[in-house]
Amino acid sequence: MQLAFPLRTERLVIRPLSMGDVTRHHEIYSNPDVVRYLYDRPLSLPAAQEHLARRCKVDLPSGDGWLNLAVEVEGEGVLIGELGLSLVSEVHRHCEIGYVFDPAYAGHGYATEAAALMVEVAFSAMGAHRVSGRLDARNDSSARLLERLGMRREAHFRENEFVKGEWTDEVVYAVLEDEWRLAHDPAKSFAFRV
Ligand SMILES: CC(C)(COP(=O)(O)OP(=O)(O)OC[C@H]1O[C@@H](n2cnc3c(N)ncnc32)[C@H](O)[C@@H]1OP(=O)(O)O)[C@@H](O)C(=O)NCCC(=O)NCCS
């Protein structure tokens, strides 16, 4: 199943990634500050090409794949960040979101606005019961984003992953559909359809 692209929020346009995004994808993923708390190391251009090619999908996620999407500011036509959505469990109706933004566009609430749309897609288009976000416990800006979305900090796992040569703590945030519905009216905040 596909969403009707482009998706829109108040300030943003959200669309599938394409190989035409490779220059910006490389600029973002070659930045050590961006990948610090990701599984990736800074990507070379060839690595960024392969990385992007795996992300040029348009279908809502099923199985263990992710749907990754491009984010632009309305009217500017520049890739400022990327979103991810995965189906963690069909049985438990659990989805997970992810996001990676260019620090040049930080501090305007763009990542929060875009991530909110992904949560809405998970509940409305994928029938999720619970949406979560996982992060390195040191990733304070990501934790603040999930808190702005109204997610609850549910777990802090001590040294449960070995990432880029070190043991790392992982934090999990989540929100349930009824909690999200109490706080968000999709008719006012989002414009998308399946
Ligand atoms: C995580 C990440 C997306 C957060 O970016 P961000 O710029 O902090 O998030 P936003 O774009 O939502 O901006 C929020 C900031 O803008 C401010 N802001 C300004 N206008 C705002 C508005 N209209 N709405 C919301 N926030 C607004 C907020 O107060 C917040 O400031 P703070 O950082 O001082 O708390 C970014 O740090 C990133 O991409 N990091 C690298 C990749 C990564 O680690 N991804 C997450 C993996 S778990």
PDB file of C-alpha atoms and ligand atoms in Angstrom:
ATOM      1  CA  MET A   1       0.000   0.000   0.000  1.00  0.00           C
ATOM      2  CA  GLN A   2       1.201   3.508  -0.853  1.00  0.00           C
ATOM      3  CA  LEU A   3       0.533   6.960   0.537  1.00  0.00           C
ATOM      4  CA  ALA A   4      -0.577   9.696  -1.893  1.00  0.00           C
ATOM      5  CA  PHE A   5       2.617  11.722  -2.243  1.00  0.00           C
ATOM      6  CA  PRO A   6       3.580  14.416  -1.536  1.00  0.00           C
ATOM      7  CA  LEU A   7       2.483  14.546   2.096  1.00  0.00           C
ATOM      8  CA  ARG A   8       2.269  18.008   3.628  1.00  0.00           C
ATOM      9  CA  THR A   9       2.432  19.582   7.052  1.00  0.00           C
ATOM     10  CA  GLU A  10       2.084  23.259   7.877  1.00  0.00           C
ATOM     11  CA  ARG A  11       5.621  24.078   6.637  1.00  0.00           C
ATOM     12  CA  LEU A  12       6.946  20.891   5.035  1.00  0.00           C
ATOM     13  CA  VAL A  13       6.628  18.704   1.965  1.00  0.00           C
ATOM     14  CA  ILE A  14       7.358  14.994   2.457  1.00  0.00           C
ATOM     15  CA  ARG A  15       8.009  12.743  -0.529  1.00  0.00           C
ATOM     16  CA  PRO A  16       9.804   9.523  -1.488  1.00  0.00           C
ATOM     17  CA  LEU A  17      13.596   9.619  -1.779  1.00  0.00           C
ATOM     18  CA  SER A  18      15.158   9.211  -5.219  1.00  0.00           C
ATOM     19  CA  MET A  19      18.714   8.850  -6.529  1.00  0.00           C
ATOM     20  CA  GLY A  20      18.485  12.547  -7.442  1.00  0.00           C
ATOM     21  CA  ASP A  21      18.862  13.198  -3.694  1.00  0.00           C
ATOM     22  CA  VAL A  22      22.341  11.675  -3.562  1.00  0.00           C
ATOM     23  CA  THR A  23      24.280  14.942  -3.161  1.00  0.00           C
ATOM     24  CA  ARG A  24      22.230  16.107  -0.184  1.00  0.00           C
ATOM     25  CA  HIS A  25      22.013  12.558   1.245  1.00  0.00           C
ATOM     26  CA  HIS A  26      25.802  12.400   1.145  1.00  0.00           C
ATOM     27  CA  GLU A  27      26.177  15.879   2.669  1.00  0.00           C
ATOM     28  CA  ILE A  28      23.952  14.861   5.582  1.00  0.00           C
ATOM     29  CA  TYR A  29      25.347  11.356   6.176  1.00  0.00           C
ATOM     30  CA  SER A  30      29.002  12.334   5.754  1.00  0.00           C
ATOM     31  CA  ASN A  31      28.687  14.746   8.696  1.00  0.00           C
ATOM     32  CA  PRO A  32      30.213  13.155  11.858  1.00  0.00           C
ATOM     33  CA  ASP A  33      27.829  15.159  14.061  1.00  0.00           C
ATOM     34  CA  VAL A  34      24.821  13.686  12.248  1.00  0.00           C
ATOM     35  CA  VAL A  35      25.911  10.038  12.499  1.00  0.00           C
ATOM     36  CA  ARG A  36      27.356  10.270  16.038  1.00  0.00           C
ATOM     37  CA  TYR A  37      24.453   8.347  17.600  1.00  0.00           C
ATOM     38  CA  LEU A  38      23.458   6.312  14.517  1.00  0.00           C
ATOM     39  CA  TYR A  39      24.721   2.851  13.561  1.00  0.00           C
ATOM     40  CA  ASP A  40      26.392   4.427  10.497  1.00  0.00           C
ATOM     41  CA  ARG A  41      29.862   5.919  10.282  1.00  0.00           C
ATOM     42  CA  PRO A  42      30.268   9.055   8.099  1.00  0.00           C
ATOM     43  CA  LEU A  43      29.523   7.873   4.559  1.00  0.00           C
ATOM     44  CA  SER A  44      31.757   8.288   1.517  1.00  0.00           C
ATOM     45  CA  LEU A  45      29.973   9.210  -1.724  1.00  0.00           C
ATOM     46  CA  PRO A  46      29.890   5.594  -3.048  1.00  0.00           C
ATOM     47  CA  ALA A  47      28.610   4.383   0.331  1.00  0.00           C
ATOM     48  CA  ALA A  48      25.995   7.148   0.345  1.00  0.00           C
ATOM     49  CA  GLN A  49      24.841   6.053  -3.118  1.00  0.00           C
ATOM     50  CA  GLU A  50      24.301   2.474  -1.891  1.00  0.00           C
ATOM     51  CA  HIS A  51      22.745   3.695   1.343  1.00  0.00           C
ATOM     52  CA  LEU A  52      20.297   5.915  -0.569  1.00  0.00           C
ATOM     53  CA  ALA A  53      19.470   3.226  -3.160  1.00  0.00           C
ATOM     54  CA  ARG A  54      18.166   0.999  -0.340  1.00  0.00           C
ATOM     55  CA  ARG A  55      15.928   3.877   0.806  1.00  0.00           C
ATOM     56  CA  CYS A  56      14.212   4.706  -2.509  1.00  0.00           C
ATOM     57  CA  LYS A  57      10.984   2.835  -1.678  1.00  0.00           C
ATOM     58  CA  VAL A  58       7.414   4.057  -1.857  1.00  0.00           C
ATOM     59  CA  ASP A  59       5.314   1.336  -0.193  1.00  0.00           C
ATOM     60  CA  LEU A  60       4.232   1.411   3.427  1.00  0.00           C
ATOM     61  CA  PRO A  61       6.514  -0.945   5.359  1.00  0.00           C
ATOM     62  CA  SER A  62       5.681  -4.616   5.772  1.00  0.00           C
ATOM     63  CA  GLY A  63       7.873  -7.379   7.119  1.00  0.00           C
ATOM     64  CA  ASP A  64      11.139  -6.028   8.424  1.00  0.00           C
ATOM     65  CA  GLY A  65      11.680  -3.187   5.921  1.00  0.00           C
ATOM     66  CA  TRP A  66      11.597   0.556   6.483  1.00  0.00           C
ATOM     67  CA  LEU A  67       9.863   3.296   4.486  1.00  0.00           C
ATOM     68  CA  ASN A  68      12.237   6.274   4.299  1.00  0.00           C
ATOM     69  CA  LEU A  69      11.002   9.654   3.090  1.00  0.00           C
ATOM     70  CA  ALA A  70      12.547  12.986   2.121  1.00  0.00           C
ATOM     71  CA  VAL A  71      11.638  16.248   3.888  1.00  0.00           C
ATOM     72  CA  GLU A  72      11.734  19.688   2.248  1.00  0.00           C
ATOM     73  CA  VAL A  73      10.590  23.091   3.438  1.00  0.00           C
ATOM     74  CA  GLU A  74       7.579  24.098   1.320  1.00  0.00           C
ATOM     75  CA  GLY A  75       8.712  26.194  -1.638  1.00  0.00           C
ATOM     76  CA  GLU A  76      12.471  25.668  -1.087  1.00  0.00           C
ATOM     77  CA  GLY A  77      13.036  22.339  -2.891  1.00  0.00           C
ATOM     78  CA  VAL A  78      16.051  21.335  -0.747  1.00  0.00           C
ATOM     79  CA  LEU A  79      16.308  18.008   1.085  1.00  0.00           C
ATOM     80  CA  ILE A  80      16.665  19.006   4.749  1.00  0.00           C
ATOM     81  CA  GLY A  81      16.160  15.639   6.398  1.00  0.00           C
ATOM     82  CA  GLU A  82      14.844  12.122   6.189  1.00  0.00           C
ATOM     83  CA  LEU A  83      12.196  10.147   8.024  1.00  0.00           C
ATOM     84  CA  GLY A  84      11.838   6.439   8.676  1.00  0.00           C
ATOM     85  CA  LEU A  85       8.845   4.265   9.485  1.00  0.00           C
ATOM     86  CA  SER A  86       8.950   0.539  10.189  1.00  0.00           C
ATOM     87  CA  LEU A  87       6.478  -2.154  11.149  1.00  0.00           C
ATOM     88  CA  VAL A  88       8.038  -3.762  14.203  1.00  0.00           C
ATOM     89  CA  SER A  89       5.194  -6.242  14.709  1.00  0.00           C
ATOM     90  CA  GLU A  90       2.019  -6.794  12.705  1.00  0.00           C
ATOM     91  CA  VAL A  91       0.568  -8.947  15.495  1.00  0.00           C
ATOM     92  CA  HIS A  92       1.140  -6.307  18.163  1.00  0.00           C
ATOM     93  CA  ARG A  93       0.424  -3.402  15.753  1.00  0.00           C
ATOM     94  CA  HIS A  94       3.689  -1.764  16.745  1.00  0.00           C
ATOM     95  CA  CYS A  95       5.486   0.734  14.478  1.00  0.00           C
ATOM     96  CA  GLU A  96       8.749   2.604  14.970  1.00  0.00           C
ATOM     97  CA  ILE A  97       9.794   6.004  13.632  1.00  0.00           C
ATOM     98  CA  GLY A  98      13.227   7.458  12.868  1.00  0.00           C
ATOM     99  CA  TYR A  99      14.574  10.791  11.625  1.00  0.00           C
ATOM    100  CA  VAL A 100      17.864  12.290  10.459  1.00  0.00           C
ATOM    101  CA  PHE A 101      18.135  16.022   9.718  1.00  0.00           C
ATOM    102  CA  ASP A 102      20.809  18.382   8.436  1.00  0.00           C
ATOM    103  CA  PRO A 103      22.028  20.432  11.436  1.00  0.00           C
ATOM    104  CA  ALA A 104      21.908  23.516   9.195  1.00  0.00           C
ATOM    105  CA  TYR A 105      18.115  23.297   9.550  1.00  0.00           C
ATOM    106  CA  ALA A 106      18.030  22.511  13.294  1.00  0.00           C
ATOM    107  CA  GLY A 107      16.188  24.551  15.867  1.00  0.00           C
ATOM    108  CA  HIS A 108      13.041  25.412  13.885  1.00  0.00           C
ATOM    109  CA  GLY A 109      10.903  22.457  14.893  1.00  0.00           C
ATOM    110  CA  TYR A 110      11.044  20.980  11.388  1.00  0.00           C
ATOM    111  CA  ALA A 111      12.111  17.511  12.567  1.00  0.00           C
ATOM    112  CA  THR A 112       9.368  17.450  15.209  1.00  0.00           C
ATOM    113  CA  GLU A 113       6.757  18.552  12.659  1.00  0.00           C
ATOM    114  CA  ALA A 114       7.851  15.886  10.176  1.00  0.00           C
ATOM    115  CA  ALA A 115       8.117  13.128  12.803  1.00  0.00           C
ATOM    116  CA  ALA A 116       4.597  13.946  13.994  1.00  0.00           C
ATOM    117  CA  LEU A 117       3.341  13.220  10.501  1.00  0.00           C
ATOM    118  CA  MET A 118       5.081   9.827  10.563  1.00  0.00           C
ATOM    119  CA  VAL A 119       3.385   8.998  13.863  1.00  0.00           C
ATOM    120  CA  GLU A 120       0.048  10.003  12.348  1.00  0.00           C
ATOM    121  CA  VAL A 121       0.725   7.795   9.297  1.00  0.00           C
ATOM    122  CA  ALA A 122       1.533   4.875  11.615  1.00  0.00           C
ATOM    123  CA  PHE A 123      -1.771   5.240  13.465  1.00  0.00           C
ATOM    124  CA  SER A 124      -4.041   6.247  10.562  1.00  0.00           C
ATOM    125  CA  ALA A 125      -2.611   4.389   7.577  1.00  0.00           C
ATOM    126  CA  MET A 126      -0.968   1.382   9.224  1.00  0.00           C
ATOM    127  CA  GLY A 127      -3.417   0.807  12.038  1.00  0.00           C
ATOM    128  CA  ALA A 128      -0.734   0.947  14.722  1.00  0.00           C
ATOM    129  CA  HIS A 129      -1.673   0.575  18.375  1.00  0.00           C
ATOM    130  CA  ARG A 130       1.729   1.759  19.630  1.00  0.00           C
ATOM    131  CA  VAL A 131       4.475   3.856  18.006  1.00  0.00           C
ATOM    132  CA  SER A 132       7.964   3.924  19.471  1.00  0.00           C
ATOM    133  CA  GLY A 133      11.319   5.611  18.989  1.00  0.00           C
ATOM    134  CA  ARG A 134      14.683   4.158  20.035  1.00  0.00           C
ATOM    135  CA  LEU A 135      17.830   6.167  20.573  1.00  0.00           C
ATOM    136  CA  ASP A 136      21.277   6.208  22.049  1.00  0.00           C
ATOM    137  CA  ALA A 137      20.769   7.430  25.614  1.00  0.00           C
ATOM    138  CA  ARG A 138      23.245  10.293  24.977  1.00  0.00           C
ATOM    139  CA  ASN A 139      21.150  11.648  22.082  1.00  0.00           C
ATOM    140  CA  ASP A 140      19.483  14.481  23.995  1.00  0.00           C
ATOM    141  CA  SER A 141      18.087  16.342  20.962  1.00  0.00           C
ATOM    142  CA  SER A 142      16.332  13.163  19.801  1.00  0.00           C
ATOM    143  CA  ALA A 143      14.902  12.565  23.287  1.00  0.00           C
ATOM    144  CA  ARG A 144      13.597  16.159  23.391  1.00  0.00           C
ATOM    145  CA  LEU A 145      11.951  15.657  19.985  1.00  0.00           C
ATOM    146  CA  LEU A 146      10.098  12.540  21.155  1.00  0.00           C
ATOM    147  CA  GLU A 147       9.029  14.340  24.330  1.00  0.00           C
ATOM    148  CA  ARG A 148       7.691  17.244  22.218  1.00  0.00           C
ATOM    149  CA  LEU A 149       5.633  14.631  20.352  1.00  0.00           C
ATOM    150  CA  GLY A 150       4.130  13.550  23.657  1.00  0.00           C
ATOM    151  CA  MET A 151       5.905  10.209  23.818  1.00  0.00           C
ATOM    152  CA  ARG A 152       6.640   8.564  27.162  1.00  0.00           C
ATOM    153  CA  ARG A 153      10.145   7.466  28.170  1.00  0.00           C
ATOM    154  CA  GLU A 154       9.498   3.786  28.849  1.00  0.00           C
ATOM    155  CA  ALA A 155      12.885   2.114  29.108  1.00  0.00           C
ATOM    156  CA  HIS A 156      16.576   2.702  29.563  1.00  0.00           C
ATOM    157  CA  PHE A 157      18.641  -0.357  28.668  1.00  0.00           C
ATOM    158  CA  ARG A 158      22.182  -0.377  30.048  1.00  0.00           C
ATOM    159  CA  GLU A 159      24.895  -1.216  27.512  1.00  0.00           C
ATOM    160  CA  ASN A 160      22.538  -3.402  25.457  1.00  0.00           C
ATOM    161  CA  GLU A 161      24.200  -2.623  22.117  1.00  0.00           C
ATOM    162  CA  PHE A 162      27.807  -2.639  20.909  1.00  0.00           C
ATOM    163  CA  VAL A 163      27.975   0.202  18.372  1.00  0.00           C
ATOM    164  CA  LYS A 164      31.069   1.502  16.583  1.00  0.00           C
ATOM    165  CA  GLY A 165      33.451  -0.030  19.099  1.00  0.00           C
ATOM    166  CA  GLU A 166      31.688   0.769  22.376  1.00  0.00           C
ATOM    167  CA  TRP A 167      28.868  -0.463  24.585  1.00  0.00           C
ATOM    168  CA  THR A 168      25.951   1.960  24.390  1.00  0.00           C
ATOM    169  CA  ASP A 169      22.816   2.523  26.452  1.00  0.00           C
ATOM    170  CA  GLU A 170      19.516   2.600  24.588  1.00  0.00           C
ATOM    171  CA  VAL A 171      16.387   4.552  25.551  1.00  0.00           C
ATOM    172  CA  VAL A 172      12.878   3.743  24.296  1.00  0.00           C
ATOM    173  CA  TYR A 173       9.994   6.181  23.991  1.00  0.00           C
ATOM    174  CA  ALA A 174       6.434   5.307  22.921  1.00  0.00           C
ATOM    175  CA  VAL A 175       2.893   6.592  22.557  1.00  0.00           C
ATOM    176  CA  LEU A 176      -0.383   4.673  22.271  1.00  0.00           C
ATOM    177  CA  GLU A 177      -3.041   5.518  19.693  1.00  0.00           C
ATOM    178  CA  ASP A 178      -5.619   6.710  22.238  1.00  0.00           C
ATOM    179  CA  GLU A 179      -3.018   8.953  23.898  1.00  0.00           C
ATOM    180  CA  TRP A 180      -2.080  10.419  20.496  1.00  0.00           C
ATOM    181  CA  ARG A 181      -5.724  10.974  19.534  1.00  0.00           C
ATOM    182  CA  LEU A 182      -6.364  12.935  22.720  1.00  0.00           C
ATOM    183  CA  ALA A 183      -3.611  15.378  21.742  1.00  0.00           C
ATOM    184  CA  HIS A 184      -3.808  15.550  17.929  1.00  0.00           C
ATOM    185  CA  ASP A 185      -6.620  16.266  15.517  1.00  0.00           C
ATOM    186  CA  PRO A 186      -5.416  14.939  12.133  1.00  0.00           C
ATOM    187  CA  ALA A 187      -7.934  17.102  10.287  1.00  0.00           C
ATOM    188  CA  LYS A 188      -6.185  20.211  11.637  1.00  0.00           C
ATOM    189  CA  SER A 189      -2.553  19.141  11.730  1.00  0.00           C
ATOM    190  CA  PHE A 190      -1.939  16.893   8.744  1.00  0.00           C
ATOM    191  CA  ALA A 191      -2.817  16.564   5.112  1.00  0.00           C
ATOM    192  CA  PHE A 192      -2.294  13.118   3.667  1.00  0.00           C
ATOM    193  CA  ARG A 193      -4.301  10.260   2.311  1.00  0.00           C
ATOM    194  CA  VAL A 194      -3.625   6.638   1.422  1.00  0.00           C
TER     195      VAL A 194
HETATM  196  C1  LIG B   1      17.355  14.432  16.356  1.00  0.00           C
HETATM  197  C2  LIG B   1      17.259  15.670  15.461  1.00  0.00           C
HETATM  198  C3  LIG B   1      16.366  15.396  14.263  1.00  0.00           C
HETATM  199  C4  LIG B   1      16.651  16.811  16.292  1.00  0.00           C
HETATM  200  O1  LIG B   1      16.773  18.033  15.572  1.00  0.00           O
HETATM  201  P1  LIG B   1      16.239  19.388  16.204  1.00  0.00           P
HETATM  202  O2  LIG B   1      16.676  20.497  15.331  1.00  0.00           O
HETATM  203  O3  LIG B   1      16.608  19.445  17.646  1.00  0.00           O
HETATM  204  O4  LIG B   1      14.657  19.196  16.115  1.00  0.00           O
HETATM  205  P2  LIG B   1      13.575  20.182  15.510  1.00  0.00           P
HETATM  206  O5  LIG B   1      13.849  20.469  14.086  1.00  0.00           O
HETATM  207  O6  LIG B   1      12.261  19.579  15.839  1.00  0.00           O
HETATM  208  O7  LIG B   1      13.801  21.518  16.332  1.00  0.00           O
HETATM  209  C5  LIG B   1      13.571  21.535  17.715  1.00  0.00           C
HETATM  210  C6  LIG B   1      14.257  22.714  18.342  1.00  0.00           C
HETATM  211  O8  LIG B   1      13.773  23.888  17.716  1.00  0.00           O
HETATM  212  C7  LIG B   1      13.046  24.675  18.653  1.00  0.00           C
HETATM  213  N1  LIG B   1      11.888  25.202  17.921  1.00  0.00           N
HETATM  214  C8  LIG B   1      11.866  26.405  17.307  1.00  0.00           C
HETATM  215  N2  LIG B   1      10.689  26.561  16.677  1.00  0.00           N
HETATM  216  C9  LIG B   1       9.965  25.448  16.911  1.00  0.00           C
HETATM  217  C10 LIG B   1       8.661  25.035  16.516  1.00  0.00           C
HETATM  218  N3  LIG B   1       7.879  25.806  15.737  1.00  0.00           N
HETATM  219  N4  LIG B   1       8.219  23.814  16.887  1.00  0.00           N
HETATM  220  C11 LIG B   1       8.997  23.017  17.658  1.00  0.00           C
HETATM  221  N5  LIG B   1      10.242  23.355  18.048  1.00  0.00           N
HETATM  222  C12 LIG B   1      10.721  24.573  17.684  1.00  0.00           C
HETATM  223  C13 LIG B   1      12.718  23.758  19.793  1.00  0.00           C
HETATM  224  O9  LIG B   1      12.566  24.440  21.013  1.00  0.00           O
HETATM  225  C14 LIG B   1      13.930  22.857  19.815  1.00  0.00           C
HETATM  226  O10 LIG B   1      14.994  23.506  20.455  1.00  0.00           O
HETATM  227  P3  LIG B   1      15.975  22.741  21.486  1.00  0.00           P
HETATM  228  O11 LIG B   1      16.910  21.908  20.656  1.00  0.00           O
HETATM  229  O12 LIG B   1      16.702  23.844  22.145  1.00  0.00           O
HETATM  230  O13 LIG B   1      15.149  21.891  22.374  1.00  0.00           O
HETATM  231  C15 LIG B   1      18.653  16.103  14.946  1.00  0.00           C
HETATM  232  O14 LIG B   1      19.448  16.416  16.069  1.00  0.00           O
HETATM  233  C16 LIG B   1      19.368  15.047  14.118  1.00  0.00           C
HETATM  234  O15 LIG B   1      19.018  14.797  12.975  1.00  0.00           O
HETATM  235  N6  LIG B   1      20.410  14.420  14.693  1.00  0.00           N
HETATM  236  C17 LIG B   1      21.261  13.492  13.945  1.00  0.00           C
HETATM  237  C18 LIG B   1      20.576  12.211  13.584  1.00  0.00           C
HETATM  238  C19 LIG B   1      19.972  11.530  14.799  1.00  0.00           C
HETATM  239  O16 LIG B   1      20.604  11.408  15.833  1.00  0.00           O
HETATM  240  N7  LIG B   1      18.716  11.077  14.630  1.00  0.00           N
HETATM  241  C20 LIG B   1      17.984  10.450  15.697  1.00  0.00           C
HETATM  242  C21 LIG B   1      18.372   9.051  15.881  1.00  0.00           C
HETATM  243  S1  LIG B   1      17.489   8.348  17.283  1.00  0.00           S
END
